[in-house]
Short mmCIF file of C-alpha atoms and ligand atoms in Angstrom, two decimals:
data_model
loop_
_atom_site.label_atom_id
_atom_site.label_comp_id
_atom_site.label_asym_id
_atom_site.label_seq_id
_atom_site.Cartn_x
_atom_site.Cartn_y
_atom_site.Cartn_z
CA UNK A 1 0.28 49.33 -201.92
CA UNK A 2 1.02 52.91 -200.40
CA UNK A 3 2.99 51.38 -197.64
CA UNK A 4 4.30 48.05 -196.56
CA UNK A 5 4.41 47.98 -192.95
CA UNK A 6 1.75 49.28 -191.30
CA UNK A 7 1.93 49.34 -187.58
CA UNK A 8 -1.35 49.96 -185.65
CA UNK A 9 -1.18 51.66 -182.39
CA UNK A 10 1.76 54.49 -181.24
CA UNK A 11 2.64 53.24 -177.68
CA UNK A 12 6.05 52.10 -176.77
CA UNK A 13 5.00 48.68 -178.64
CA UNK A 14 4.52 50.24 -181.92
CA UNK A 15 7.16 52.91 -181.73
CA UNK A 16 9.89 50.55 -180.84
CA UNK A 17 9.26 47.89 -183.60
CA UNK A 18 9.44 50.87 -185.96
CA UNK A 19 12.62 52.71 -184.72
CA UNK A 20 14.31 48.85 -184.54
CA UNK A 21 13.16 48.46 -188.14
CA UNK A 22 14.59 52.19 -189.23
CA UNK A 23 17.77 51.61 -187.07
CA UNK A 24 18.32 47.77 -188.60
CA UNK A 25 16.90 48.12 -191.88
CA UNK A 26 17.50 51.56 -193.27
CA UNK A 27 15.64 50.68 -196.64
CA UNK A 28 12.25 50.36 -195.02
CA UNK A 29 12.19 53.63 -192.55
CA UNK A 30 10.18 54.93 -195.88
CA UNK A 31 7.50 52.30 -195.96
CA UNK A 32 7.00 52.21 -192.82
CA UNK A 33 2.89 54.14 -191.37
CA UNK A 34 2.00 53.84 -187.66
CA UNK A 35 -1.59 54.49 -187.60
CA UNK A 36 -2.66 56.09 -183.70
CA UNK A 37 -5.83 57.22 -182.62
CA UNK A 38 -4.87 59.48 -180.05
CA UNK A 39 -3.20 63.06 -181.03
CA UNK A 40 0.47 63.52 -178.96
CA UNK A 41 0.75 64.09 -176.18
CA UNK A 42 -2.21 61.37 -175.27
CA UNK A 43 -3.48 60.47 -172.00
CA UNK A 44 -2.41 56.64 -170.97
CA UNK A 45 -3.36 55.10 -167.69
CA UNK A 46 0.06 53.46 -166.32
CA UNK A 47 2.15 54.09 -163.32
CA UNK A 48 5.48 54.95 -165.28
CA UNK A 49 8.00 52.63 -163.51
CA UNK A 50 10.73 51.81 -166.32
CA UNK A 51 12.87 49.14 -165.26
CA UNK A 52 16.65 49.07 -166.72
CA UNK A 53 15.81 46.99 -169.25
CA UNK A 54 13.94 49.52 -170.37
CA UNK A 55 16.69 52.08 -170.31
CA UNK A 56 18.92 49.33 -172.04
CA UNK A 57 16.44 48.92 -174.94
CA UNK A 58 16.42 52.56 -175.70
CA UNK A 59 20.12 52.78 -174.92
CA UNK A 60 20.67 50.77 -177.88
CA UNK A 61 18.26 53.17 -180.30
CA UNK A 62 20.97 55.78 -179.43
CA UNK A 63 18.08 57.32 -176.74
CA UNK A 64 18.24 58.97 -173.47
CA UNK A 65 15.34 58.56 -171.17
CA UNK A 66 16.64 61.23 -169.19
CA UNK A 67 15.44 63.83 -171.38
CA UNK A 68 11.84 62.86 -170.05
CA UNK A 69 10.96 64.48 -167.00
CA UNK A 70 10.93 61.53 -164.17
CA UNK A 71 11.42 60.94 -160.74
CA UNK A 72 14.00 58.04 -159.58
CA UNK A 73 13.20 55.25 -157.09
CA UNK A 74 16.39 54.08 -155.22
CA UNK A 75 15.28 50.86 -154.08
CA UNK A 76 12.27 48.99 -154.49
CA UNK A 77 10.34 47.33 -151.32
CA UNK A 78 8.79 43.82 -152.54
CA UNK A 79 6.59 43.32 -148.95
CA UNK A 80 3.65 41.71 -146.94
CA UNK A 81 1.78 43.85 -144.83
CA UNK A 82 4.73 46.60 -144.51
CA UNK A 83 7.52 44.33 -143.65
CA UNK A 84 9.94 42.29 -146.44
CA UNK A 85 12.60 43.22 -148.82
CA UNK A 86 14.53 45.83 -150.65
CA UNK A 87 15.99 45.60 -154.11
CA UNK A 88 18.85 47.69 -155.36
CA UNK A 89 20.63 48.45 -158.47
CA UNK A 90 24.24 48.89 -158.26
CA UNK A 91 25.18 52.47 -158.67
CA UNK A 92 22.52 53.18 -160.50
CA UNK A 93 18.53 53.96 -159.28
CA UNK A 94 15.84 50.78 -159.50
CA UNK A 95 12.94 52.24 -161.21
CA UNK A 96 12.76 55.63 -163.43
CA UNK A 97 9.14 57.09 -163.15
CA UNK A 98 8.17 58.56 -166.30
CA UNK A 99 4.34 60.25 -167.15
CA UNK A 100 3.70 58.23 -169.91
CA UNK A 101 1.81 61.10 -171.75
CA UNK A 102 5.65 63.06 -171.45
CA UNK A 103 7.36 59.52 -172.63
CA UNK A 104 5.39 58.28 -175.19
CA UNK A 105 5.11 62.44 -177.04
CA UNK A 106 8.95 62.00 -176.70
CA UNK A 107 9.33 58.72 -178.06
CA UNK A 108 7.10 59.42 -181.13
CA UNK A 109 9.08 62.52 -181.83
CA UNK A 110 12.21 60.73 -182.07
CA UNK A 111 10.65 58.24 -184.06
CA UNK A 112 9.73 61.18 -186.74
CA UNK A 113 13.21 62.86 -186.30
CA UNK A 114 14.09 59.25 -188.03
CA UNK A 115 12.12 59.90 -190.91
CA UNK A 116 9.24 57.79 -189.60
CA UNK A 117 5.56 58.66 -190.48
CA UNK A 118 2.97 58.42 -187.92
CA UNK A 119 -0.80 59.53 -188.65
CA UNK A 120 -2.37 60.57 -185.11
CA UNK A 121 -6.08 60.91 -185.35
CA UNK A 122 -6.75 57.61 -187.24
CA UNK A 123 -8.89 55.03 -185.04
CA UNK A 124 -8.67 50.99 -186.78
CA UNK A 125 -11.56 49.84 -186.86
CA UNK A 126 -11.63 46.45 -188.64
CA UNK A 127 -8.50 43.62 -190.21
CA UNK A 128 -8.71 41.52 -193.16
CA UNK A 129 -5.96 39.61 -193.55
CA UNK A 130 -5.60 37.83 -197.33
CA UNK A 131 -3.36 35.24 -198.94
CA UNK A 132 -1.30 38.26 -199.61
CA UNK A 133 -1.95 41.06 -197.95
CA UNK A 134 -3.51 42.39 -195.07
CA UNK A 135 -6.57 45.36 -195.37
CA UNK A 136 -7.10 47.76 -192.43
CA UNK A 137 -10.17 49.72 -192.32
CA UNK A 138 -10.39 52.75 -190.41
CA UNK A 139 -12.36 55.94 -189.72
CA UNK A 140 -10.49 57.60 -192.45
CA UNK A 141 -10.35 55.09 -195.32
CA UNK A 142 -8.69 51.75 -196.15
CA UNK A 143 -5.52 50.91 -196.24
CA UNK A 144 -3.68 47.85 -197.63
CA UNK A 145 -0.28 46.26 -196.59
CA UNK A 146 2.24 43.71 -196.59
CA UNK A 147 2.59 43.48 -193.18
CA UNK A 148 0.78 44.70 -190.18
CA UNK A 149 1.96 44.93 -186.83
CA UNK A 150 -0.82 44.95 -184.10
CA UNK A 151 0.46 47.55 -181.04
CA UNK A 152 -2.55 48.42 -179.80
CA UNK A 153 -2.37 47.85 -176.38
CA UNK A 154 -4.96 45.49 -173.99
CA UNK A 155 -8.01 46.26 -175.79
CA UNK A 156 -6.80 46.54 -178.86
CA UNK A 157 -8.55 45.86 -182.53
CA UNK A 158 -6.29 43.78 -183.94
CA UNK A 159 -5.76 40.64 -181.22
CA UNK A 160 -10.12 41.20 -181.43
CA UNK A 161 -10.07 40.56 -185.11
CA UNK A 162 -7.83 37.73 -186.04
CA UNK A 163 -8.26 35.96 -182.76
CA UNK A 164 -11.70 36.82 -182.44
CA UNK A 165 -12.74 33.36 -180.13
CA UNK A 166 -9.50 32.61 -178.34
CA UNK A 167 -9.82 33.19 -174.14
CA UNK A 168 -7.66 36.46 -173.00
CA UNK A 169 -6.20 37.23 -169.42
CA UNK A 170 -6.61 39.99 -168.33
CA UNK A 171 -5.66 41.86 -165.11
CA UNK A 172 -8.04 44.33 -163.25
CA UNK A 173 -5.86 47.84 -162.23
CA UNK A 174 -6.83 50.95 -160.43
CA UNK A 175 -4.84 53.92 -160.08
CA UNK A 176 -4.61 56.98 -158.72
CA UNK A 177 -2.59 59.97 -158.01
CA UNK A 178 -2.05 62.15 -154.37
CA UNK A 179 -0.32 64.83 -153.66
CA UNK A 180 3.19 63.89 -151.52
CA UNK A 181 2.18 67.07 -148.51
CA UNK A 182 -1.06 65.10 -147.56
CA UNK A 183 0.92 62.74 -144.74
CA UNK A 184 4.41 64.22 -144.36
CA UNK A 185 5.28 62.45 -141.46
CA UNK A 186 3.84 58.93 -142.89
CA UNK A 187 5.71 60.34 -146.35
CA UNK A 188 9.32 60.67 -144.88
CA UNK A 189 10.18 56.96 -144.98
CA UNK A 190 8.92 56.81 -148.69
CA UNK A 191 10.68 59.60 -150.46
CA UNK A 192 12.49 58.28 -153.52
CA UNK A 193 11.33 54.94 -153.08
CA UNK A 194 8.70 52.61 -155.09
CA UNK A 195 6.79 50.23 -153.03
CA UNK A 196 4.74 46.78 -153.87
CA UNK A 197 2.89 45.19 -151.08
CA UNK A 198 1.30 41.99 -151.41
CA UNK A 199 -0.73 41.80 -149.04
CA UNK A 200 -3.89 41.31 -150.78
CA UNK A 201 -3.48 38.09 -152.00
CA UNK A 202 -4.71 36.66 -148.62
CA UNK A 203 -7.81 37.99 -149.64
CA UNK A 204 -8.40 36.35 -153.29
CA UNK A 205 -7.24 39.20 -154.79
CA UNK A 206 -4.21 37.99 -156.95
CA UNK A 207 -1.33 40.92 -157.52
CA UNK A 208 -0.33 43.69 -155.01
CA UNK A 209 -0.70 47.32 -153.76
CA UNK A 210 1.89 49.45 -155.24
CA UNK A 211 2.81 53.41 -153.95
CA UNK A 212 5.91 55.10 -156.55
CA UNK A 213 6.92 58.58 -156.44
CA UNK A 214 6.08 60.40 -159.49
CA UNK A 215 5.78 63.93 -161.08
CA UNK A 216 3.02 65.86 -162.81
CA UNK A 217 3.95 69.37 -164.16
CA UNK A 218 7.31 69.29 -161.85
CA UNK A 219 5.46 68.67 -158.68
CA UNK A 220 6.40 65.75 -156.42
CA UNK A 221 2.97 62.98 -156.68
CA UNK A 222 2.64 59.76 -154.96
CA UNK A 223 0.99 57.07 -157.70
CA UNK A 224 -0.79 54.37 -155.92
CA UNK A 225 -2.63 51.33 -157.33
CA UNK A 226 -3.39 48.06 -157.34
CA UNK A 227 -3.19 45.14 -159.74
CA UNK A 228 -5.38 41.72 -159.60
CA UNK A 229 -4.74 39.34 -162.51
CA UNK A 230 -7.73 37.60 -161.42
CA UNK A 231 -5.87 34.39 -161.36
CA UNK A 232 -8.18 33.66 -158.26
CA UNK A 233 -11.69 35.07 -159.91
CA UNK A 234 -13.47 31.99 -158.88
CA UNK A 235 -13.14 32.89 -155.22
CA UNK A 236 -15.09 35.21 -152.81
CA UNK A 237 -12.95 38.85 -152.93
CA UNK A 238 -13.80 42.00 -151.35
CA UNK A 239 -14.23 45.18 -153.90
CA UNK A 240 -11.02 45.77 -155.66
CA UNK A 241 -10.74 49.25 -154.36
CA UNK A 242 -10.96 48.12 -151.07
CA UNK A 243 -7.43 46.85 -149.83
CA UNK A 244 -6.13 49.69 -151.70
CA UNK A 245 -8.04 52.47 -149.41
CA UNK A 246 -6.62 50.58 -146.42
CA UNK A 247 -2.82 50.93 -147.76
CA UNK A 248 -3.25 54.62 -148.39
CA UNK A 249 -5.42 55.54 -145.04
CA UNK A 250 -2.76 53.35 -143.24
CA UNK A 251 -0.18 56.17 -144.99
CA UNK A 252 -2.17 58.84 -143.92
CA UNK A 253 -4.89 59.38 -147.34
CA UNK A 254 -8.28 58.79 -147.37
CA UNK A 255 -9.26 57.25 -151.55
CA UNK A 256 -12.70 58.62 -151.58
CA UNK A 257 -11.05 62.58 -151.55
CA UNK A 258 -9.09 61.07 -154.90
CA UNK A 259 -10.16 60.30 -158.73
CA UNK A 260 -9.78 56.92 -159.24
CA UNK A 261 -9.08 55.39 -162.81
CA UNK A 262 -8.77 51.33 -164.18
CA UNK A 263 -7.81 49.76 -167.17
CA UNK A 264 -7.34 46.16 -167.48
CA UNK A 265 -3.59 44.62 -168.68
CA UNK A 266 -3.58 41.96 -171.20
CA UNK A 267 -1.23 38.98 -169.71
CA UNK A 268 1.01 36.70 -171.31
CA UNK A 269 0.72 33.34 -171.38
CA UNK A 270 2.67 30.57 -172.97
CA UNK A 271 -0.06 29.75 -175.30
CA UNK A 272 -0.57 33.73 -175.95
CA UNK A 273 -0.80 33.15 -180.65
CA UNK A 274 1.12 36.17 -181.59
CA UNK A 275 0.95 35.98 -185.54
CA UNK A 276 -1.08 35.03 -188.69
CA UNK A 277 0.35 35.81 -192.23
CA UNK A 278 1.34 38.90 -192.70
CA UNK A 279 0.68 40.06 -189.15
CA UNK A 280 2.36 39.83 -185.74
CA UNK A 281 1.00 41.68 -182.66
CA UNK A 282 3.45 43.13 -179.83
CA UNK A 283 3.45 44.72 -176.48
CA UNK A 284 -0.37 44.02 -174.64
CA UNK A 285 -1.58 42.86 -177.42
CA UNK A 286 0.58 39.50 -177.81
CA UNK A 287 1.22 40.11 -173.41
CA UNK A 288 2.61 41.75 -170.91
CA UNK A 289 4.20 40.68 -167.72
CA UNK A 290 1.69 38.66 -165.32
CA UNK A 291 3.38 38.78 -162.19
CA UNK A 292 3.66 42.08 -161.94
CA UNK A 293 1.51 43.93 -164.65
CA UNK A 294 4.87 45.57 -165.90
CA UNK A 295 4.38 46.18 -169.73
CA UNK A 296 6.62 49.24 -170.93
CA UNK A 297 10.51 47.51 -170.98
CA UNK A 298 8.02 44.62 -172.41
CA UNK A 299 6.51 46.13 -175.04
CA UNK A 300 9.93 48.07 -176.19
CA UNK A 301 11.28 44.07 -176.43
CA UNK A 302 8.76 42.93 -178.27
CA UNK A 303 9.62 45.82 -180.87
CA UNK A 304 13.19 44.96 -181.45
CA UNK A 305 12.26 41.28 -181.89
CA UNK A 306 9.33 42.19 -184.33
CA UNK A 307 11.66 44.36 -186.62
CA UNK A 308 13.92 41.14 -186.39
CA UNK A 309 11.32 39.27 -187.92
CA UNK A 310 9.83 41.87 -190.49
CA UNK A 311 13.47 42.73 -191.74
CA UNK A 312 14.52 38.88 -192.21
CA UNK A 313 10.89 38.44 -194.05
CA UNK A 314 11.44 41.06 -196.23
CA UNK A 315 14.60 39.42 -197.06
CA UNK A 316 12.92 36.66 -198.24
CA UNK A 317 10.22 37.43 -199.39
CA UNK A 318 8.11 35.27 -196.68
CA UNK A 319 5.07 36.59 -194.75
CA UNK A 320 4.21 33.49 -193.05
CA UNK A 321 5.36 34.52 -189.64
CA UNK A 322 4.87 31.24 -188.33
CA UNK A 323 7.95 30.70 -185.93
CA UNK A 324 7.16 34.77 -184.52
CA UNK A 325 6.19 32.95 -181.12
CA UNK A 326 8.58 30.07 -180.75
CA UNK A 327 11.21 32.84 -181.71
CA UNK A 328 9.65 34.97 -178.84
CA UNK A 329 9.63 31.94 -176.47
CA UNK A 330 13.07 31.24 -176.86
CA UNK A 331 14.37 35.27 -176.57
CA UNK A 332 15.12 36.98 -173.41
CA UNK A 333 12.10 38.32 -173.44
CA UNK A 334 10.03 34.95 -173.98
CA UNK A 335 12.62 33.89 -170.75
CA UNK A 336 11.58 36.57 -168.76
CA UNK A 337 7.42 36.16 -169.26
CA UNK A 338 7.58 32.49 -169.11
CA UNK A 339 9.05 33.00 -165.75
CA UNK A 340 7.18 35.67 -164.79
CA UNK A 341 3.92 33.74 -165.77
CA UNK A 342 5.27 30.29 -163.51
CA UNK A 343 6.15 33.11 -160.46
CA UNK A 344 2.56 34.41 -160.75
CA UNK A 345 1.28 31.44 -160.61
CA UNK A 346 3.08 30.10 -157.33
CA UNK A 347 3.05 33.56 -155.82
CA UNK A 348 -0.82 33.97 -156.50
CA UNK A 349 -2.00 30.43 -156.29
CA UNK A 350 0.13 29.24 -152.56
CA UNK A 351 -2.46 32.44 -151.17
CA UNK A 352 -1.96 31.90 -147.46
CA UNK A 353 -0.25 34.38 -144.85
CA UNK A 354 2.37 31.50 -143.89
CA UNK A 355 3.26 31.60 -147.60
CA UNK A 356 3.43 35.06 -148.39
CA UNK A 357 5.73 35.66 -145.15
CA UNK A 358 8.00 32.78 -146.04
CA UNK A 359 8.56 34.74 -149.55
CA UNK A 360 8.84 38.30 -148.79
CA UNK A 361 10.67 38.19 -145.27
CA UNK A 362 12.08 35.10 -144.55
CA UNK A 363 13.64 34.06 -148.13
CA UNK A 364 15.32 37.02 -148.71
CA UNK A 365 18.52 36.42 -150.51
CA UNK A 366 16.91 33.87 -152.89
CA UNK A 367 14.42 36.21 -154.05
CA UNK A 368 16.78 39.45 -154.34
CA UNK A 369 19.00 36.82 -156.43
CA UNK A 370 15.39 35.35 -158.72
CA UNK A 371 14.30 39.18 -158.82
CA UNK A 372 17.92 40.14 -159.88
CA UNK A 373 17.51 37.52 -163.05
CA UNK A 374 14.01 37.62 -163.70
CA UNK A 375 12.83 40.99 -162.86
CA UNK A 376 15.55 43.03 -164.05
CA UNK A 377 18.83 42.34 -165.96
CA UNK A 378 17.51 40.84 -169.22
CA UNK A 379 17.63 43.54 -171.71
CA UNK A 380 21.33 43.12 -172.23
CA UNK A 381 20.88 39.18 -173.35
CA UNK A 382 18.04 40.68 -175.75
C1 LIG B 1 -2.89 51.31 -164.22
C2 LIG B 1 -1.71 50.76 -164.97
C3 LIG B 1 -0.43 50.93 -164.44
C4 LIG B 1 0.68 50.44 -165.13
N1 LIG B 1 1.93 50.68 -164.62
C5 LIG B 1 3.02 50.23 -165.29
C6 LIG B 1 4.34 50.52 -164.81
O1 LIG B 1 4.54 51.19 -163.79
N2 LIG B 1 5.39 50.04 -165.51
C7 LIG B 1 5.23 49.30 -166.64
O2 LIG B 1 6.24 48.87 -167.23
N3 LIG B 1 4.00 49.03 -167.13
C8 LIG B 1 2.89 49.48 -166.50
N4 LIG B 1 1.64 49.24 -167.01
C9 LIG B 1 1.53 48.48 -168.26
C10 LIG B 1 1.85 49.39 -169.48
O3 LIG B 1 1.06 50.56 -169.42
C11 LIG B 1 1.58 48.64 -170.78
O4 LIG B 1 2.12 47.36 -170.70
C12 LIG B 1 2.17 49.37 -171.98
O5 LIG B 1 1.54 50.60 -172.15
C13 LIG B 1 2.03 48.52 -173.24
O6 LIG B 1 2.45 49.25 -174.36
P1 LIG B 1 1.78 48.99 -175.78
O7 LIG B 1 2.51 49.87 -176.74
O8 LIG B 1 1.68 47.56 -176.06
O9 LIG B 1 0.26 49.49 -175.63
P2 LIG B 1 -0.32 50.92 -175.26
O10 LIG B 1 0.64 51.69 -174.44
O11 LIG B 1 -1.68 50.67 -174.72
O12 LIG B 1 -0.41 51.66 -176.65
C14 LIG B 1 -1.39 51.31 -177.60
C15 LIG B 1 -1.56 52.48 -178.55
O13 LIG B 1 -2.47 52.08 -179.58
C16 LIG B 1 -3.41 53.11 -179.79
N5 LIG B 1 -4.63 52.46 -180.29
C17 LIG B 1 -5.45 51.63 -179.60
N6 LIG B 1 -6.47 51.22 -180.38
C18 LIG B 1 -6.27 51.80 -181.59
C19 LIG B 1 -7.00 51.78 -182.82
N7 LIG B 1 -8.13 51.07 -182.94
N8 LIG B 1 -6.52 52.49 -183.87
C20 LIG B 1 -5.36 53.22 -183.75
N9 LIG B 1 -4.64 53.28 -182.61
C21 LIG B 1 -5.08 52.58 -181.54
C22 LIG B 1 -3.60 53.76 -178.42
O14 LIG B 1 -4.09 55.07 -178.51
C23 LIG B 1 -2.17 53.70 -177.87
O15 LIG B 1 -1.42 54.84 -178.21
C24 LIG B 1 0.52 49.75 -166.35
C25 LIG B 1 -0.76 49.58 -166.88
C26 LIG B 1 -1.87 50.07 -166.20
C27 LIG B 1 -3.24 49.88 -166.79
#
């Protein structure tokens, strides 16, 4: 075998289990391929908001987000229809807003400054997994390898492959981008700060509006969107795009003048399977965060504890794999999407106006102190 760790898919899922593995076990950094069918920098749909954890993750690889061009949020708004609460970090800003083509060019660059190997250009198409091995077929020949790692995202080959029969949540997600001039008087009040509005839920639709500030090319963009995780798909909803428009006309934009773009976001669940022999899948491939669709400081978890798992199975010689997901379960990060997954499921579920006012207004210290633990402030316990 050419290689013994192949990992399938160059997002933050994929680049992070392979710059853990190169940072914890040295030896491998050489047998490592990550196989990505996109050529860097590559277009992904996402709205960019890192989280700290995020910044804690790559803290730890000895790398500074702040080399990426982004835009800081100071304070995030968690409201219903315009009215709730504000979360802050302590001297430091809530959400970094990154373009993910910018992030994830960077991130793969310092993964090759690390003596990584990445082929771009290379679409999977098909996984065998054997009693010892694994075989990947792709557009540009086979390759065969002790372990694989499936990173590819919501859609991705590999979850298709081994699980090919098992049911798969997925969210529904539109986004698009404005310029900031188009309202400046509606704009004032939102400068440098990231807003979530859940006010669609009344209406079936089961997630939130979001508006952050963001970049393109240097120039100040609003990115709005909205995310259903169609936890309420059995009941009568308006078109998605729908309570979207009224957000942005209510800020002053009209969504027909704007390209829209969706992509759905694989959720986690507790009975997500995550691993066969000689495989594991990370990032939105084993699940990202339901409640809130937020996937990057996810998928950079899942890496470390994936290289935790590769490394200790290469110490013993033991592909099996089979405690990847209890081991994920019990992690911060298997903390933090368990609780995620019960939120979404209260939040989403207990859909009337009475509800949704009693959370986001009138409960406000007990869900700045639940967002504090749940939302953000895990990476350090990782
Ligand atoms: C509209 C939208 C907005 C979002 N906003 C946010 C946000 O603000 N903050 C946040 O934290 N998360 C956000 N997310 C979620 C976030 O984008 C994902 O959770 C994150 O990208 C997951 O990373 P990943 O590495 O698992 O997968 P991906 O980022 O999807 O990477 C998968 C990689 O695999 C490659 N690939 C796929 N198939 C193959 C194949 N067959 N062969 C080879 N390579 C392959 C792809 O080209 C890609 O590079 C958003 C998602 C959407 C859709």
């Amino acid at each position: 075998m050419e290689h013994d760790i192949i990992i399938i898919g160059g997002g933050p899922s994929g680049l992070s289990t392979a710059l853990h593995l190169a940072r914890d076990f040295p030896h491998l950094t050489q047998r490592i391929l990550i196989l990505e069918k996109a050529r860097y920098p590559r277009f992904k749909l996402c709205a960019g908001g890192l989280v700290i954890d995020a910044e804690i993750i790559l803290q730890r690889l000895g790398l500074d987000v702040s080399e990426v061009p982004h835009v800081d949020a100071d304070n995030i708004h968690f409201d219903f229809e315009a009215k709730g609460l504000d979360i802050r970090v302590p001297k430091h800003h809530a959400l970094r807003v990154i373009r993910r083509d910018e992030f994830d060019n960077w991130l793969a660059k310092k993964a090759e400054t690390r003596g990584l190997e990445i082929r771009e250009g290379v679409t999977v198409k098909n996984i065998l997994p054997y009693e010892d091995h694994v075989t990947v077929e792709t557009d540009q020949g086979n390759f065969a390898a002790q372990v694989v790692v499936g990173a590819d995202g919501s859609n991705g080959v590999t979850r298709r492959c081994i699980f090919p029969n098992v049911p798969v949540h997925t969210a529904r997600v539109l986004e698009i981008l404005t310029q900031v001039t188009a309202s400046p008087a509606a704009q004032q009040g939102r400068r440098g700060q990231a807003y979530f509005d859940f006010f669609p839920v009344t209406n079936n639709i089961a997630g939130y509006v979001w508006d952050f500030p963001t970049q393109v090319d240097g120039e100040m963009m609003r990115c709005w969107g909205i995310y259903d995780t169609n936890m309420l798909a059995n009941e009568k909803r308006p078109p998605l795009k729908e309570p979207l428009a009224k957000e942005m006309s209510r800020l002053g934009y009209d969504l027909e003048k704007y390209e829209i773009k969706g992509y759905p976001i694989r959720w986690f669940s507790p009975e997500n399977q995550m691993s066969v022999p000689h495989l594991l899948l990370v990032g939105d491939a084993a699940g990202a965060d339901p409640f809130l669709g937020e996937g990057i400081s996810i998928a950079l978890a899942y890496g470390a504890l994936a290289a935790r798992e590769i490394g200790e199975a290469f110490q013993r010689s033991r592909f099996s794999f089979n405690g990847y997901r209890h081991r994920v379960l019990r992690s911060a990060l298997g903390q933090v999407l368990c609780a995620r997954w019960f939120v979404a499921r209260v939040v989403y579920s207990l859909k009337w106006k009475w509800f949704q006012i009693l959370v986001w207004r009138i409960l406000k210290p007990v869900v700045v102190l639940l967002a504090w633990i749940f939302l953000l402030n895990w990476g350090k316990r990782l």
